[in-house]
N, CA and C atoms as an extended XYZ file, in Angstrom:
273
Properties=species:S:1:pos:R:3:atomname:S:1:resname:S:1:resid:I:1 pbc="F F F"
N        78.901       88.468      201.138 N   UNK     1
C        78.851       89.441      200.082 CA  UNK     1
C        77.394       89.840      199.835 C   UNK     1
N        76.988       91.224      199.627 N   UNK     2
C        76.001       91.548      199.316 CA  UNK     2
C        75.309       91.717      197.914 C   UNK     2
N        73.964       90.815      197.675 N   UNK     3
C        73.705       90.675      196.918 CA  UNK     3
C        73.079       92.332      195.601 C   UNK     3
N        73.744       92.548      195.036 N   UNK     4
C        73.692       93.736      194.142 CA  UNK     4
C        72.339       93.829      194.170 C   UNK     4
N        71.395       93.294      193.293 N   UNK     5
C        69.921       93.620      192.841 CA  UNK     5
C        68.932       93.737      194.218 C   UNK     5
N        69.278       92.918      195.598 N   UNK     6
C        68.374       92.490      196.624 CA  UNK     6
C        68.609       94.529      196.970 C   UNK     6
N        70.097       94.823      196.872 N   UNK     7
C        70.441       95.873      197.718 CA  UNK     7
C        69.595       97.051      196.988 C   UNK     7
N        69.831       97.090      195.876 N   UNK     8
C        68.905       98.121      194.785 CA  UNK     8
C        67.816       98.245      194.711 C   UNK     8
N        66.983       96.344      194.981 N   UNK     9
C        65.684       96.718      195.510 CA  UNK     9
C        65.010       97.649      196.332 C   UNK     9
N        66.143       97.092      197.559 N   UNK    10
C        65.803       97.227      198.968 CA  UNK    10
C        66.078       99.224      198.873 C   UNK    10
N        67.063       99.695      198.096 N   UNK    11
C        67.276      101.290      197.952 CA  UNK    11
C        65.862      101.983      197.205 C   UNK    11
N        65.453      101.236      196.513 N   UNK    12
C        64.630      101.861      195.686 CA  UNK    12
C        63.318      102.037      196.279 C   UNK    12
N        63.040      101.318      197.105 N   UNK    13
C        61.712      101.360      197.814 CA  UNK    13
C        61.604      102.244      198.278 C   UNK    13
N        62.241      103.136      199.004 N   UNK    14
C        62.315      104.506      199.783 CA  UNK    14
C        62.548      105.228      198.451 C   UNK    14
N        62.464      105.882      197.545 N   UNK    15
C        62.766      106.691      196.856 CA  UNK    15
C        62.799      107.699      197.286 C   UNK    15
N        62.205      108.683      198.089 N   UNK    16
C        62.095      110.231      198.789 CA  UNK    16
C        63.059      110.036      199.564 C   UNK    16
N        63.632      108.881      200.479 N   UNK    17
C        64.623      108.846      201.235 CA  UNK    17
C        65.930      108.480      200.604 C   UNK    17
N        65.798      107.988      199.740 N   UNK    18
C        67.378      108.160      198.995 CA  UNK    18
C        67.544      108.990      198.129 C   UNK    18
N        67.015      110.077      197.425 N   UNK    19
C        66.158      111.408      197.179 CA  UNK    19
C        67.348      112.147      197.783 C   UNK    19
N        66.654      111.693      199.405 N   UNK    20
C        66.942      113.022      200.477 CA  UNK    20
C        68.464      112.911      200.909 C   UNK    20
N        69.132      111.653      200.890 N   UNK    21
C        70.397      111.056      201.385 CA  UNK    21
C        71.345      111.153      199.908 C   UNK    21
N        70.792      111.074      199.069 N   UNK    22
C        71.710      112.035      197.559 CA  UNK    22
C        71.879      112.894      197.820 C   UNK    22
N        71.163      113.958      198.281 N   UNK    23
C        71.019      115.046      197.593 CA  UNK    23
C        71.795      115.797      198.926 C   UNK    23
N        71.663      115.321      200.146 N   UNK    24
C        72.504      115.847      201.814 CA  UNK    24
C        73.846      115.522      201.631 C   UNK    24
N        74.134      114.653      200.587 N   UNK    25
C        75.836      114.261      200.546 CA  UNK    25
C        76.497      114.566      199.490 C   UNK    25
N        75.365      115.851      198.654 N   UNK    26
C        76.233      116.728      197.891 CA  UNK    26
C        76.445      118.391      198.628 C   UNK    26
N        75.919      118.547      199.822 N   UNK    27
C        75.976      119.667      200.701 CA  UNK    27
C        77.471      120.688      200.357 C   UNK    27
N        78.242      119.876      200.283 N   UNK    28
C        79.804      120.034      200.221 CA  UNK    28
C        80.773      120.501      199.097 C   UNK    28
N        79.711      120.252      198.173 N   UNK    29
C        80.456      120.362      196.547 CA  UNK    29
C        80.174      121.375      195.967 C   UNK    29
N        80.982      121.873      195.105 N   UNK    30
C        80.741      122.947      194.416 CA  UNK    30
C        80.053      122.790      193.612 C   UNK    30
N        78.730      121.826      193.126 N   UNK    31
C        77.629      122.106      191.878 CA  UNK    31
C        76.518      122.321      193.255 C   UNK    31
N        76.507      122.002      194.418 N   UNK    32
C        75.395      122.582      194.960 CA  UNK    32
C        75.534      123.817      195.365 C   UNK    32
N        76.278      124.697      195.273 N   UNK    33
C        76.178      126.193      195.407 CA  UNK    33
C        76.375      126.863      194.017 C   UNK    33
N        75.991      126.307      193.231 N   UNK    34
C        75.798      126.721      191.809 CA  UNK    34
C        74.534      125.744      190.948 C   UNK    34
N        74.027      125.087      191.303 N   UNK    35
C        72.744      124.578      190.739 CA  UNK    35
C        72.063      124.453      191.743 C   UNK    35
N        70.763      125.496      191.673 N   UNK    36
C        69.778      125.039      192.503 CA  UNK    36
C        69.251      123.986      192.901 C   UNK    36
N        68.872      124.174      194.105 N   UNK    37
C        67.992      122.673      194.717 CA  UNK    37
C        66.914      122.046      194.221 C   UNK    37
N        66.259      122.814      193.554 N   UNK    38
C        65.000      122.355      192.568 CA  UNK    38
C        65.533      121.830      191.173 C   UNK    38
N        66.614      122.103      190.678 N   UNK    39
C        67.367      121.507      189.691 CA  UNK    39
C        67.689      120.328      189.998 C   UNK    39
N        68.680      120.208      191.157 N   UNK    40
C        69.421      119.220      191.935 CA  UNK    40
C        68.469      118.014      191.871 C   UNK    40
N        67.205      118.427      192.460 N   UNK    41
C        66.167      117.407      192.819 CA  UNK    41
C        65.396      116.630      191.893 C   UNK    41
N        65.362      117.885      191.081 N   UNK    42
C        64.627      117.104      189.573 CA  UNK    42
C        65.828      116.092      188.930 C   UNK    42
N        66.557      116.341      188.610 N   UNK    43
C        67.496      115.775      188.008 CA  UNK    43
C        68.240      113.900      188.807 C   UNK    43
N        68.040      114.156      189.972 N   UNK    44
C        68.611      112.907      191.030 CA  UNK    44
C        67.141      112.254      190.660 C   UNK    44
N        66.176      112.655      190.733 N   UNK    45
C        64.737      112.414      191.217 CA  UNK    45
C        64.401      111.375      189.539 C   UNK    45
N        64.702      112.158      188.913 N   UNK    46
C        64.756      111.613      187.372 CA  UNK    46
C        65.507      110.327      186.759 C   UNK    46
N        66.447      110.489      187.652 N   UNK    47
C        67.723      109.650      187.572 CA  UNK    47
C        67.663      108.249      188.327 C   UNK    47
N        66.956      108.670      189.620 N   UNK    48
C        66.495      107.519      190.350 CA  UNK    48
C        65.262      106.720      189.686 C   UNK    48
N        64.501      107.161      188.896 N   UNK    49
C        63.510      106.821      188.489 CA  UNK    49
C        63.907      105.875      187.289 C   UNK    49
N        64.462      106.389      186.406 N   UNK    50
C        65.250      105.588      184.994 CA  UNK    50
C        66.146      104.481      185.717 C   UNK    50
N        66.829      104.074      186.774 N   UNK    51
C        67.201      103.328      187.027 CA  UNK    51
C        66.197      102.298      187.877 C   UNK    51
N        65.293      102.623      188.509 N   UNK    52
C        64.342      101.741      188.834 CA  UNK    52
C        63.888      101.350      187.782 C   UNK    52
N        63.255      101.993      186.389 N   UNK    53
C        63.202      101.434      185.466 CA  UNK    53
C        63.896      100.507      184.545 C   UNK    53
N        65.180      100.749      184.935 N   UNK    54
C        66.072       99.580      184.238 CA  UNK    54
C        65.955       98.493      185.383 C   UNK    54
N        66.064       98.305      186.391 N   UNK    55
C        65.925       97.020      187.512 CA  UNK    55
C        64.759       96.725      186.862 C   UNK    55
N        63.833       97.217      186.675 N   UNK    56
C        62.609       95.700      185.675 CA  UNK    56
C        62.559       95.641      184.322 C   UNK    56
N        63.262       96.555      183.427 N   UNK    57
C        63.255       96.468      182.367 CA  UNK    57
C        64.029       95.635      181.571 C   UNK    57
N        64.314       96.275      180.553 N   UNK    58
C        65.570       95.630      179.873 CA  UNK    58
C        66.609       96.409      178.805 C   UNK    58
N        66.864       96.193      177.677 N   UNK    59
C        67.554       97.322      176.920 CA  UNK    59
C        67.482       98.773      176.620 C   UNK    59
N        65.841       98.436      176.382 N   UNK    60
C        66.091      100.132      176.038 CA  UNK    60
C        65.936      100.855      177.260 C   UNK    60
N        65.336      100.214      178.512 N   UNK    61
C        65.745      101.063      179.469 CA  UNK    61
C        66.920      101.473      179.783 C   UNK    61
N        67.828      100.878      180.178 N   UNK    62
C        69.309      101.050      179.661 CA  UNK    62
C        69.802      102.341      178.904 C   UNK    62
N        69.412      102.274      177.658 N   UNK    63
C        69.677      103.430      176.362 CA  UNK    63
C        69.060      104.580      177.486 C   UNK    63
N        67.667      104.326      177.423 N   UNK    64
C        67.067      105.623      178.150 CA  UNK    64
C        67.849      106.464      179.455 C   UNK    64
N        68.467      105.510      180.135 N   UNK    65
C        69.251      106.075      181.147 CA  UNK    65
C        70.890      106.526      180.902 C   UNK    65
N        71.273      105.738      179.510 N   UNK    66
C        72.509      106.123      179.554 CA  UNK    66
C        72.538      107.780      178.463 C   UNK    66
N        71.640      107.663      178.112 N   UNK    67
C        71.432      109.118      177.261 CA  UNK    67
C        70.321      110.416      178.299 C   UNK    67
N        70.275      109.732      179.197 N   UNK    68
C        69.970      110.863      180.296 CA  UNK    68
C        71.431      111.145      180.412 C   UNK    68
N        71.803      110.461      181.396 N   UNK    69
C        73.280      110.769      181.995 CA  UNK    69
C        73.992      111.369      180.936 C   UNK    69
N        74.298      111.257      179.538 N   UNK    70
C        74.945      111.710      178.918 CA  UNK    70
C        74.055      113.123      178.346 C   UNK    70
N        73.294      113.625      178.825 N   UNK    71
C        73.023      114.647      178.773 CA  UNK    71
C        73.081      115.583      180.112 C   UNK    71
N        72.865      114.892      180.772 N   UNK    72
C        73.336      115.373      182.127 CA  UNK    72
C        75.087      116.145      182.389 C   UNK    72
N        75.620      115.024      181.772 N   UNK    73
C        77.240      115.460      181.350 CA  UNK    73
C        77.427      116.573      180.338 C   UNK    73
N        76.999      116.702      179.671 N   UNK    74
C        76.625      118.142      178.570 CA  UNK    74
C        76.108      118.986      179.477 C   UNK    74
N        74.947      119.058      179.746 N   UNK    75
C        74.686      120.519      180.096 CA  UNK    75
C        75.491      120.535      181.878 C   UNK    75
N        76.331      119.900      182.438 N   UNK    76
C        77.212      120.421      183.497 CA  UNK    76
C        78.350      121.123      182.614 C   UNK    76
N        79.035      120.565      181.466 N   UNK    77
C        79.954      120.740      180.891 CA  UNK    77
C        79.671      122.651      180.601 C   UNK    77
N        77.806      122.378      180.033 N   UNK    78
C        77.862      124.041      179.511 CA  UNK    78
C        77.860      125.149      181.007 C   UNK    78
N        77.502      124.555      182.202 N   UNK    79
C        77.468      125.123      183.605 CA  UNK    79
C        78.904      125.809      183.907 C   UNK    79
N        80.138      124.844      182.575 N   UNK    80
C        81.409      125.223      183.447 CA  UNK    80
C        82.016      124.141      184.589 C   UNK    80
N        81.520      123.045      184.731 N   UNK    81
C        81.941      122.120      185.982 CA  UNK    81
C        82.605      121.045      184.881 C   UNK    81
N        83.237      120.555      185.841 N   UNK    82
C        84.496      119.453      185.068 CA  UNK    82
C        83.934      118.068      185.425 C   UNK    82
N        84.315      116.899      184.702 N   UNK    83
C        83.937      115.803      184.850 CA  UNK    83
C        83.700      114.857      186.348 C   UNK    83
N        85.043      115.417      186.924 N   UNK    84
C        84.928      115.104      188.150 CA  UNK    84
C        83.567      115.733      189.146 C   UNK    84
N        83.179      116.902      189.033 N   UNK    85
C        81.963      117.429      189.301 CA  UNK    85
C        80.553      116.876      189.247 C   UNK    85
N        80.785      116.189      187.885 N   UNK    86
C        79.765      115.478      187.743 CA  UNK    86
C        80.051      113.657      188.017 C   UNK    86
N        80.811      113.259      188.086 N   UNK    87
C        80.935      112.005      188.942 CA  UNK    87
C        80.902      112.204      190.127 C   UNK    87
N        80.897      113.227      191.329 N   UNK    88
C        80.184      113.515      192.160 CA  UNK    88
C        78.792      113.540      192.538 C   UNK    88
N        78.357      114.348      191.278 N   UNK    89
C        76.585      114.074      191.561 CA  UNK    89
C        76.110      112.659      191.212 C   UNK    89
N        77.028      112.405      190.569 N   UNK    90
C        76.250      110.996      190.002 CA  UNK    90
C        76.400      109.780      190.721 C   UNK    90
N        77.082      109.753      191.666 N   UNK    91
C        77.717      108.850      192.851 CA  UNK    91
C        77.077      108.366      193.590 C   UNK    91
């Protein structure tokens, strides 16, 4: 079994490359032909970052990331995309 935190480490170190491997395996979906790529990027890019911050942090990193995401879920909601849309990007 693979150890959760070793694996998250080991993801996080490349950040531009899991960046780039997010963002190629939403090619397919309907929020990438409706939110730009510079959106797309900021937003994964942001997202990856608050969660590296929670791997050394502690609570309020946490808060900080779960009130990203839940803003993230709002403004897809105001885009018009459905929940499932956004458990796609967020995947």
């Amino acid at each position: 079994m693979t150890d959760a935190p070793d694996t998250l480490t080991a993801a996080l170190e490349d950040r531009d490359a899991l960046l780039d491997e997010w963002l190629g395996s939403l090619s397919a979906s309907a929020m990438r032909n409706q939110v730009s790529d510079a959106e797309l990027r900021e937003e994964a890019s942001t997202l990856i970052e608050q969660v590296a911050d929670v791997a050394q942090g502690g609570e309020e990193e946490w808060e900080v990331l779960l009130e990203a995401m839940d803003g993230l879920a709002r403004a897809r909601v105001e885009q018009g995309f459905d929940s499932a849309d956004t458990t796609i990007f967020v995947q």
